[in-house]
Amino acid sequence: MEGLVEFKTDDGAVIAVEAADDIRGSRLVSRDGTVQAARTFENALDGVRSAAEAALRVFRDGALQPDGVEIEFGVKLSAETGAIIAKGSAEGHLVVKLTWTPARP
């Protein structure tokens, strides 16, 4: 394991996550290999939330008009940049599932 990043929530709880990047050279590394994140947990996820809202608008407001939309992001958390949409195998990780309910006669 490359190390842990500790995020604080807005209410003061601490969440430790596996680092998405190599933290060995970071100035913020403690003796136990843990880094204190520069952002709160909620602030780190703001970009992913914005991406999800934008993707939902695209699929809900388009011509397809599905009854349901599911969007799955792979997310990595970084001490410096916050949340990163992680790549799956070779490309960015984003799964979209659209559903329609058949009309009743």
XYZ file of N, CA and C in Angstrom:
315
model
N 0.848 -1.174 0.000
C 0.000 0.000 0.000
C 0.890 1.232 0.000
N 0.539 2.237 -0.802
C 1.344 3.436 -0.910
C 1.142 4.381 0.259
N 0.057 4.287 0.991
C -0.190 5.160 2.121
C -1.665 5.465 2.252
N -1.979 6.223 3.280
C -3.362 6.603 3.553
C -3.510 8.109 3.503
N -4.690 8.548 3.110
C -5.047 9.958 3.151
C -6.201 10.085 4.130
N -6.059 11.009 5.087
C -7.129 11.249 6.043
C -7.899 12.507 5.644
N -9.207 12.315 5.423
C -10.107 13.420 5.127
C -10.968 13.675 6.348
N -11.205 14.938 6.671
C -12.169 15.275 7.714
C -13.483 15.611 7.022
N -14.582 15.232 7.659
C -15.895 15.615 7.146
C -16.248 16.984 7.713
N -17.294 17.585 7.190
C -17.717 18.893 7.682
C -18.085 18.858 9.159
N -18.500 17.683 9.665
C -18.856 17.597 11.084
C -17.698 17.104 11.952
N -16.476 17.000 11.373
C -15.287 16.684 12.156
C -14.865 15.231 12.200
N -15.632 14.321 11.620
C -15.233 12.913 11.593
C -14.035 12.746 10.660
N -13.223 11.737 10.915
C -12.044 11.467 10.098
C -12.284 10.194 9.297
N -12.023 10.269 7.989
C -12.167 9.127 7.089
C -10.801 8.861 6.474
N -10.276 7.662 6.655
C -8.994 7.290 6.070
C -9.240 6.468 4.814
N -8.580 6.852 3.721
C -8.723 6.123 2.458
C -7.336 5.817 1.901
N -7.250 4.762 1.113
C -5.995 4.421 0.457
C -5.649 5.516 -0.546
N -4.414 5.933 -0.563
C -3.986 7.020 -1.444
C -4.063 6.610 -2.905
N -4.511 7.538 -3.743
C -4.600 7.287 -5.179
C -3.257 7.501 -5.862
N -2.346 8.198 -5.207
C -1.053 8.482 -5.800
C 0.051 8.211 -4.790
N 1.286 8.285 -5.247
C 2.425 8.037 -4.369
C 2.613 9.239 -3.456
N 2.511 9.033 -2.149
C 2.588 10.148 -1.204
C 3.949 10.243 -0.518
N 4.904 9.409 -0.917
C 6.192 9.384 -0.223
C 6.905 10.724 -0.251
N 6.783 11.492 -1.323
C 7.477 12.767 -1.426
C 6.686 13.940 -0.880
N 5.513 13.709 -0.404
C 4.656 14.791 0.076
C 5.174 15.370 1.385
N 5.051 16.676 1.540
C 5.450 17.328 2.786
C 4.487 17.021 3.923
N 3.303 16.515 3.595
C 2.264 16.312 4.585
C 2.279 14.910 5.203
N 3.243 14.077 4.817
C 3.267 12.693 5.287
C 3.694 12.644 6.755
N 2.931 11.917 7.563
C 3.294 11.722 8.960
C 4.196 10.503 9.081
N 4.651 10.212 10.276
C 5.546 9.069 10.497
C 4.927 7.744 10.099
N 3.614 7.624 10.260
C 2.958 6.353 9.926
C 2.550 6.257 8.465
N 2.959 7.214 7.626
C 2.641 7.176 6.202
C 1.278 7.731 5.860
N 0.651 8.435 6.795
C -0.670 9.020 6.562
C -0.529 10.489 6.188
N -1.313 10.913 5.215
C -1.316 12.304 4.768
C -2.629 12.951 5.191
N -2.558 14.178 5.667
C -3.766 14.943 5.970
C -4.199 15.634 4.676
N -5.409 15.363 4.226
C -5.915 15.936 2.980
C -6.069 17.451 3.109
N -5.888 18.138 1.998
C -6.006 19.591 1.972
C -7.464 20.046 1.972
N -8.394 19.158 1.672
C -9.824 19.488 1.589
C -10.627 18.610 2.524
N -11.851 19.039 2.806
C -12.762 18.158 3.541
C -13.225 17.064 2.587
N -13.763 15.999 3.148
C -14.275 14.897 2.345
C -15.350 15.389 1.381
N -16.256 16.221 1.896
C -17.344 16.744 1.054
C -16.790 17.607 -0.078
N -15.802 18.471 0.217
C -15.211 19.314 -0.830
C -14.461 18.486 -1.861
N -13.825 17.398 -1.418
C -13.103 16.533 -2.349
C -14.043 15.901 -3.365
N -15.284 15.647 -2.956
C -16.256 14.995 -3.841
C -17.074 15.964 -4.685
N -16.885 17.267 -4.509
C -17.664 18.262 -5.260
C -17.572 18.087 -6.768
N -16.377 17.822 -7.289
C -16.217 17.659 -8.734
C -16.955 16.444 -9.265
N -16.939 15.357 -8.510
C -17.655 14.147 -8.930
C -19.160 14.402 -8.897
N -19.630 15.111 -7.861
C -21.055 15.450 -7.782
C -21.465 16.294 -8.988
N -20.645 17.273 -9.345
C -20.941 18.120 -10.506
C -20.958 17.309 -11.798
N -20.024 16.369 -11.910
C -19.990 15.512 -13.105
C -21.242 14.646 -13.175
N -21.682 14.108 -12.034
C -22.889 13.276 -12.012
C -24.118 14.101 -12.372
N -24.217 15.324 -11.840
C -25.358 16.188 -12.171
C -25.389 16.510 -13.666
N -24.229 16.800 -14.247
C -24.158 17.107 -15.678
C -24.551 15.886 -16.511
N -24.057 14.704 -16.133
C -24.402 13.485 -16.869
C -25.896 13.197 -16.757
N -26.477 13.382 -15.580
C -27.928 13.170 -15.425
C -28.728 14.123 -16.307
N -28.303 15.381 -16.382
C -29.006 16.342 -17.256
C -28.974 15.882 -18.710
N -27.827 15.392 -19.148
C -27.691 14.939 -20.541
C -28.680 13.819 -20.837
N -28.781 12.847 -19.941
C -29.636 11.689 -20.215
C -31.103 11.933 -19.895
N -31.418 12.740 -18.902
C -32.824 13.012 -18.561
C -33.477 13.990 -19.523
N -32.716 14.984 -19.976
C -33.286 16.044 -20.797
C -33.185 15.783 -22.294
N -32.568 14.696 -22.688
C -32.411 14.391 -24.107
C -33.642 13.731 -24.694
N -33.533 13.333 -25.938
C -34.652 12.728 -26.663
C -35.020 11.339 -26.132
N -34.116 10.655 -25.456
C -34.384 9.298 -24.987
C -35.423 9.254 -23.866
N -35.418 10.216 -22.974
C -36.335 10.327 -21.844
C -36.573 8.986 -21.121
N -35.524 8.432 -20.517
C -35.691 7.171 -19.797
C -36.480 7.369 -18.501
N -37.070 6.294 -17.997
C -37.760 6.341 -16.706
C -36.759 6.343 -15.556
N -35.592 5.759 -15.785
C -34.567 5.707 -14.751
C -33.181 5.851 -15.339
N -32.297 6.488 -14.589
C -30.905 6.661 -15.007
C -30.020 6.256 -13.840
N -29.066 5.358 -14.081
C -28.057 4.997 -13.096
C -26.700 5.335 -13.682
N -25.902 6.047 -12.906
C -24.557 6.414 -13.339
C -23.576 5.921 -12.288
N -22.551 5.218 -12.736
C -21.534 4.674 -11.831
C -20.183 5.271 -12.200
N -19.534 5.895 -11.234
C -18.190 6.432 -11.409
C -17.231 5.621 -10.556
N -16.082 5.307 -11.089
C -14.993 4.808 -10.257
C -14.275 6.039 -9.737
N -14.085 6.155 -8.429
C -13.515 7.357 -7.838
C -12.287 7.008 -7.013
N -11.217 7.781 -7.192
C -10.034 7.690 -6.352
C -9.926 9.004 -5.595
N -9.411 8.940 -4.374
C -9.237 10.144 -3.576
C -7.754 10.452 -3.430
N -7.409 11.708 -3.639
C -6.026 12.154 -3.579
C -5.898 13.270 -2.546
N -4.786 13.307 -1.828
C -4.574 14.327 -0.802
C -4.563 15.721 -1.404
N -4.008 15.865 -2.577
C -3.867 17.181 -3.193
C -5.062 17.590 -4.042
N -5.548 16.685 -4.894
C -6.575 17.055 -5.862
C -7.982 16.669 -5.454
N -8.150 15.933 -4.387
C -9.486 15.507 -3.961
C -9.907 14.269 -4.709
N -11.128 14.263 -5.232
C -11.653 13.087 -5.921
C -11.293 13.124 -7.398
N -10.950 11.958 -7.915
C -10.577 11.795 -9.317
C -11.451 10.687 -9.882
N -12.035 10.912 -11.057
C -12.770 9.833 -11.700
C -11.718 8.857 -12.218
N -11.734 7.661 -11.649
C -10.687 6.676 -11.901
C -10.889 5.994 -13.238
N -9.781 5.589 -13.826
C -9.912 4.824 -15.058
C -10.112 3.364 -14.728
N -10.923 2.726 -15.558
C -11.152 1.294 -15.410
C -10.003 0.564 -16.053
N -10.279 -0.286 -17.001
C -9.219 -1.044 -17.648
C -8.267 -0.100 -18.380
N -8.667 0.420 -19.519
C -7.780 1.296 -20.279
C -8.369 2.687 -20.458
N -9.625 2.859 -20.154
C -10.293 4.139 -20.364
C -10.884 4.637 -19.048
N -11.440 5.845 -19.078
C -12.087 6.389 -17.892
C -13.252 5.509 -17.476
N -13.505 5.433 -16.181
C -14.539 4.546 -15.670
C -15.843 5.309 -15.480
N -16.789 5.037 -16.334
C -18.124 5.608 -16.244
C -19.096 4.604 -16.841
N -20.057 4.167 -16.036
C -21.063 3.224 -16.507
C -22.413 3.921 -16.412
N -23.178 3.899 -17.493
C -24.501 4.516 -17.523
C -25.525 3.449 -17.855
N -26.594 3.386 -17.055
C -27.679 2.433 -17.301
C -28.974 3.225 -17.401
N -29.661 3.085 -18.530
C -30.947 3.748 -18.751
C -32.046 2.684 -18.737
N -33.167 2.987 -18.108
C -34.274 2.022 -18.060
C -35.576 2.690 -18.477
N -36.431 1.883 -19.102
C -37.753 2.308 -19.481
C -38.761 1.271 -18.970
N -39.878 1.733 -18.504
C -40.943 0.842 -18.052
C -41.986 0.776 -19.154
N -42.343 -0.442 -19.584
C -43.332 -0.567 -20.656
C -44.668 0.063 -20.219
N -45.323 0.711 -21.167
C -46.624 1.312 -20.872
C -47.663 0.203 -20.693
N -48.542 0.382 -19.711
C -49.607 -0.604 -19.494
C -50.751 -0.328 -20.452
N -51.341 -1.396 -20.994
C -52.455 -1.204 -21.952
C -53.708 -0.681 -21.291
